[in-house]
PDB file of C-alpha atoms in Angstrom:
ATOM      1  CA  UNK A   7       7.506  21.731  -1.091  1.00 46.00           C
ATOM      2  CA  UNK A   8       7.652  22.865   2.739  1.00 47.00           C
ATOM      3  CA  UNK A   9       4.842  23.789   4.688  1.00 48.00           C
ATOM      4  CA  UNK A  10       4.702  25.078   8.445  1.00 48.00           C
ATOM      5  CA  UNK A  11       1.563  24.768  10.748  1.00 49.00           C
ATOM      6  CA  UNK A  12       1.362  27.435  13.478  1.00 47.00           C
ATOM      7  CA  UNK A  13      -0.755  26.568  16.133  1.00 49.00           C
ATOM      8  CA  UNK A  14      -1.354  29.828  18.022  1.00 48.00           C
ATOM      9  CA  UNK A  15      -2.679  29.910  21.299  1.00 48.00           C
ATOM     10  CA  UNK A  16      -2.553  29.856  25.157  1.00 50.00           C
ATOM     11  CA  UNK A  17      -3.139  27.116  27.566  1.00 50.00           C
ATOM     12  CA  UNK A  18      -6.699  27.814  28.314  1.00 51.00           C
ATOM     13  CA  UNK A  19      -7.832  28.788  25.003  1.00 48.00           C
ATOM     14  CA  UNK A  20      -8.069  26.352  21.734  1.00 51.00           C
ATOM     15  CA  UNK A  21      -5.210  26.946  19.202  1.00 51.00           C
ATOM     16  CA  UNK A  22      -5.713  28.573  16.123  1.00 49.00           C
ATOM     17  CA  UNK A  23      -4.113  27.025  12.941  1.00 50.00           C
ATOM     18  CA  UNK A  24      -2.342  28.796  10.082  1.00 47.00           C
ATOM     19  CA  UNK A  25      -0.541  27.116   7.297  1.00 51.00           C
ATOM     20  CA  UNK A  26       2.664  28.718   5.800  1.00 50.00           C
ATOM     21  CA  UNK A  27       4.144  27.444   2.680  1.00 51.00           C
ATOM     22  CA  UNK A  28       7.990  27.547   2.975  1.00 47.00           C
ATOM     23  CA  UNK A  29       9.881  26.858  -0.481  1.00 49.00           C
ATOM     24  CA  UNK A  30      13.236  26.773   1.242  1.00 47.00           C
ATOM     25  CA  UNK A  31      13.294  23.070   1.004  1.00 42.00           C
ATOM     26  CA  UNK A  32      12.094  20.408  -1.526  1.00 43.00           C
ATOM     27  CA  UNK A  33      11.418  17.958   1.116  1.00 42.00           C
ATOM     28  CA  UNK A  34       7.138  17.483   2.242  1.00 48.00           C
ATOM     29  CA  UNK A  35       8.268  18.372   5.632  1.00 51.00           C
ATOM     30  CA  UNK A  36       5.667  19.932   8.276  1.00 52.00           C
ATOM     31  CA  UNK A  37       7.195  22.214  11.068  1.00 52.00           C
ATOM     32  CA  UNK A  38       4.687  22.781  13.905  1.00 49.00           C
ATOM     33  CA  UNK A  39       4.781  25.581  15.805  1.00 47.00           C
ATOM     34  CA  UNK A  40       2.984  26.552  19.410  1.00 46.00           C
ATOM     35  CA  UNK A  41       2.839  30.291  20.015  1.00 46.00           C
ATOM     36  CA  UNK A  42       1.159  32.076  23.270  1.00 45.00           C
ATOM     37  CA  UNK A  43      -1.623  34.690  22.143  1.00 48.00           C
ATOM     38  CA  UNK A  44      -1.085  35.977  26.127  1.00 50.00           C
ATOM     39  CA  UNK A  45       1.796  38.262  26.860  1.00 49.00           C
ATOM     40  CA  UNK A  46       1.139  37.985  30.417  1.00 47.00           C
ATOM     41  CA  UNK A  47       1.592  34.050  30.339  1.00 50.00           C
ATOM     42  CA  UNK A  48       4.885  32.236  29.642  1.00 49.00           C
ATOM     43  CA  UNK A  49       5.208  31.978  25.965  1.00 45.00           C
ATOM     44  CA  UNK A  50       5.220  28.240  24.551  1.00 46.00           C
ATOM     45  CA  UNK A  51       7.030  27.547  21.311  1.00 49.00           C
ATOM     46  CA  UNK A  52       8.089  24.182  19.827  1.00 51.00           C
ATOM     47  CA  UNK A  53       8.944  23.181  16.153  1.00 48.00           C
ATOM     48  CA  UNK A  54       8.578  19.516  15.002  1.00 47.00           C
ATOM     49  CA  UNK A  55       9.523  18.501  11.583  1.00 44.00           C
ATOM     50  CA  UNK A  56       7.459  15.455  10.491  1.00 47.00           C
ATOM     51  CA  UNK A  57       8.232  13.192   7.333  1.00 48.00           C
ATOM     52  CA  UNK A  58       5.284  11.767   5.089  1.00 49.00           C
ATOM     53  CA  UNK A  59       6.690   8.621   5.628  1.00 48.00           C
ATOM     54  CA  UNK A  60       7.468   7.939   1.906  1.00 54.00           C
ATOM     55  CA  UNK A  61      10.958   6.087   3.036  1.00 63.00           C
ATOM     56  CA  UNK A  62       9.229   4.076   5.670  1.00 85.00           C
ATOM     57  CA  UNK A  63       6.873   2.743   2.929  1.00 89.00           C
ATOM     58  CA  UNK A  64       9.666   1.559   0.241  1.00 91.00           C
ATOM     59  CA  UNK A  65      10.143  -1.522   1.524  1.00 92.00           C
ATOM     60  CA  UNK A  66       6.314  -2.884   1.024  1.00 93.00           C
ATOM     61  CA  UNK A  67       6.356  -0.946  -2.229  1.00 93.00           C
ATOM     62  CA  UNK A  68       9.305  -3.406  -3.317  1.00 94.00           C
ATOM     63  CA  UNK A  69       7.636  -6.261  -1.984  1.00 93.00           C
ATOM     64  CA  UNK A  70       4.249  -5.549  -4.034  1.00 94.00           C
ATOM     65  CA  UNK A  71       6.271  -4.896  -7.025  1.00 94.00           C
ATOM     66  CA  UNK A  72       8.374  -8.290  -6.753  1.00 94.00           C
ATOM     67  CA  UNK A  73       5.780 -10.613  -5.579  1.00 93.00           C
ATOM     68  CA  UNK A  74       3.320  -9.554  -8.341  1.00 92.00           C
ATOM     69  CA  UNK A  75       5.995  -9.929 -10.859  1.00 93.00           C
ATOM     70  CA  UNK A  76       6.487 -13.504  -9.496  1.00 91.00           C
ATOM     71  CA  UNK A  77       2.492 -13.970  -9.569  1.00 89.00           C
ATOM     72  CA  UNK A  78       2.680 -12.969 -13.251  1.00 90.00           C
ATOM     73  CA  UNK A  79       5.423 -15.443 -13.877  1.00 90.00           C
ATOM     74  CA  UNK A  80       3.119 -18.009 -12.555  1.00 87.00           C
ATOM     75  CA  UNK A  81       0.778 -17.370 -15.138  1.00 89.00           C
ATOM     76  CA  UNK A  82       2.924 -18.390 -17.930  1.00 92.00           C
ATOM     77  CA  UNK A  83       3.429 -21.562 -16.311  1.00 91.00           C
ATOM     78  CA  UNK A  84      -0.459 -21.825 -15.640  1.00 91.00           C
ATOM     79  CA  UNK A  85      -0.677 -21.375 -19.533  1.00 93.00           C
ATOM     80  CA  UNK A  86       0.863 -24.573 -19.850  1.00 94.00           C
ATOM     81  CA  UNK A  87      -0.859 -26.221 -17.282  1.00 92.00           C
ATOM     82  CA  UNK A  88      -4.260 -25.057 -18.632  1.00 93.00           C
ATOM     83  CA  UNK A  89      -3.539 -26.349 -22.198  1.00 92.00           C
ATOM     84  CA  UNK A  90      -2.556 -29.803 -20.585  1.00 93.00           C
ATOM     85  CA  UNK A  91      -5.582 -29.801 -18.345  1.00 92.00           C
ATOM     86  CA  UNK A  92      -8.102 -30.646 -21.131  1.00 90.00           C
ATOM     87  CA  UNK A  93      -6.119 -34.126 -21.204  1.00 92.00           C
ATOM     88  CA  UNK A  94      -8.185 -34.822 -18.202  1.00 90.00           C
ATOM     89  CA  UNK A  95     -11.313 -35.764 -20.571  1.00 90.00           C
ATOM     90  CA  UNK A  96      -9.291 -38.290 -22.432  1.00 89.00           C
ATOM     91  CA  UNK A  97     -10.429 -41.141 -20.131  1.00 86.00           C
ATOM     92  CA  UNK A  98     -14.166 -39.901 -20.475  1.00 88.00           C
ATOM     93  CA  UNK A  99     -16.319 -36.800 -19.234  1.00 91.00           C
ATOM     94  CA  UNK A 100     -16.507 -37.610 -15.475  1.00 92.00           C
ATOM     95  CA  UNK A 101     -17.068 -34.962 -12.554  1.00 93.00           C
ATOM     96  CA  UNK A 102     -13.523 -35.412 -11.269  1.00 92.00           C
ATOM     97  CA  UNK A 103     -11.826 -34.306 -14.468  1.00 92.00           C
ATOM     98  CA  UNK A 104     -14.774 -31.182 -14.608  1.00 93.00           C
ATOM     99  CA  UNK A 105     -13.527 -30.366 -11.292  1.00 93.00           C
ATOM    100  CA  UNK A 106      -9.840 -30.214 -12.101  1.00 92.00           C
ATOM    101  CA  UNK A 107     -10.260 -28.715 -15.303  1.00 93.00           C
ATOM    102  CA  UNK A 108     -12.466 -26.015 -13.542  1.00 93.00           C
ATOM    103  CA  UNK A 109      -9.618 -25.396 -10.726  1.00 91.00           C
ATOM    104  CA  UNK A 110      -6.933 -25.024 -13.125  1.00 92.00           C
ATOM    105  CA  UNK A 111      -8.738 -22.684 -15.329  1.00 93.00           C
ATOM    106  CA  UNK A 112      -9.999 -20.411 -12.422  1.00 90.00           C
ATOM    107  CA  UNK A 113      -6.638 -20.063 -11.124  1.00 88.00           C
ATOM    108  CA  UNK A 114      -5.733 -16.344 -12.918  1.00 90.00           C
ATOM    109  CA  UNK A 115      -8.750 -15.179 -10.593  1.00 90.00           C
ATOM    110  CA  UNK A 116      -6.389 -15.454  -7.399  1.00 86.00           C
ATOM    111  CA  UNK A 117      -3.408 -13.375  -8.612  1.00 88.00           C
ATOM    112  CA  UNK A 118      -5.594 -10.699 -10.407  1.00 91.00           C
ATOM    113  CA  UNK A 119      -8.023 -10.341  -7.191  1.00 92.00           C
ATOM    114  CA  UNK A 120      -5.005 -10.254  -4.971  1.00 92.00           C
ATOM    115  CA  UNK A 121      -2.959  -7.828  -6.651  1.00 93.00           C
ATOM    116  CA  UNK A 122      -6.125  -5.527  -7.162  1.00 95.00           C
ATOM    117  CA  UNK A 123      -6.822  -5.835  -3.486  1.00 95.00           C
ATOM    118  CA  UNK A 124      -3.149  -5.173  -2.548  1.00 95.00           C
ATOM    119  CA  UNK A 125      -2.756  -1.948  -4.307  1.00 95.00           C
ATOM    120  CA  UNK A 126      -6.054  -0.566  -3.006  1.00 96.00           C
ATOM    121  CA  UNK A 127      -4.743  -1.413   0.812  1.00 95.00           C
ATOM    122  CA  UNK A 128      -1.358   0.305  -0.046  1.00 95.00           C
ATOM    123  CA  UNK A 129      -3.155   3.174  -1.534  1.00 95.00           C
ATOM    124  CA  UNK A 130      -5.107   3.636   1.837  1.00 95.00           C
ATOM    125  CA  UNK A 131      -1.863   3.050   3.496  1.00 93.00           C
ATOM    126  CA  UNK A 132      -2.686  -0.213   4.937  1.00 93.00           C
ATOM    127  CA  UNK A 133       0.824  -1.388   4.342  1.00 93.00           C
ATOM    128  CA  UNK A 134       0.464  -4.659   6.520  1.00 93.00           C
ATOM    129  CA  UNK A 135      -2.423  -5.674   4.766  1.00 94.00           C
ATOM    130  CA  UNK A 136      -1.188  -4.869   1.268  1.00 94.00           C
ATOM    131  CA  UNK A 137       1.623  -7.079   1.898  1.00 92.00           C
ATOM    132  CA  UNK A 138      -0.468  -9.927   3.543  1.00 93.00           C
ATOM    133  CA  UNK A 139      -2.711  -9.822   0.453  1.00 93.00           C
ATOM    134  CA  UNK A 140      -0.001  -9.976  -2.284  1.00 92.00           C
ATOM    135  CA  UNK A 141       1.618 -12.863  -0.331  1.00 89.00           C
ATOM    136  CA  UNK A 142      -1.487 -14.831  -0.226  1.00 89.00           C
ATOM    137  CA  UNK A 143      -1.489 -15.159  -3.838  1.00 84.00           C
ATOM    138  CA  UNK A 144       1.641 -17.656  -3.218  1.00 83.00           C
ATOM    139  CA  UNK A 145      -0.579 -19.828  -0.799  1.00 81.00           C
ATOM    140  CA  UNK A 146      -2.613 -21.249  -3.975  1.00 69.00           C
ATOM    141  CA  UNK A 147       0.472 -21.764  -6.044  1.00 64.00           C
ATOM    142  CA  UNK A 148       1.747 -24.936  -4.408  1.00 56.00           C
TER     143      UNK A 148
END
């Protein structure tokens, strides 16, 4: 649906806004028109079409999906590592063994937490933050 936003006013007074739907186009665009109310003054007229920016957000959306699929794949490798991590206790119960097992078993908190935070940032249109947050998942993989 296309809407046109008409701002009506002259240079000395604040504009009056009116939103009129225009069903000619299927793209969500906005047209802005400036019209003077005073007939004695010069008539100002302009129209600007603004896109919603959905096409410019596509690369970050692709990055979010690909990076989180890779994070999901890392959880399959984590499953193997988590099963083998209990072998740390083969030489006895020590503080180092507990630290290792807790660190390995706590790993899934990171991809899940960063995935939630990145989608929240993407929903709030903070695309750079969303890209950084989803990339931080791989910082802890190495």
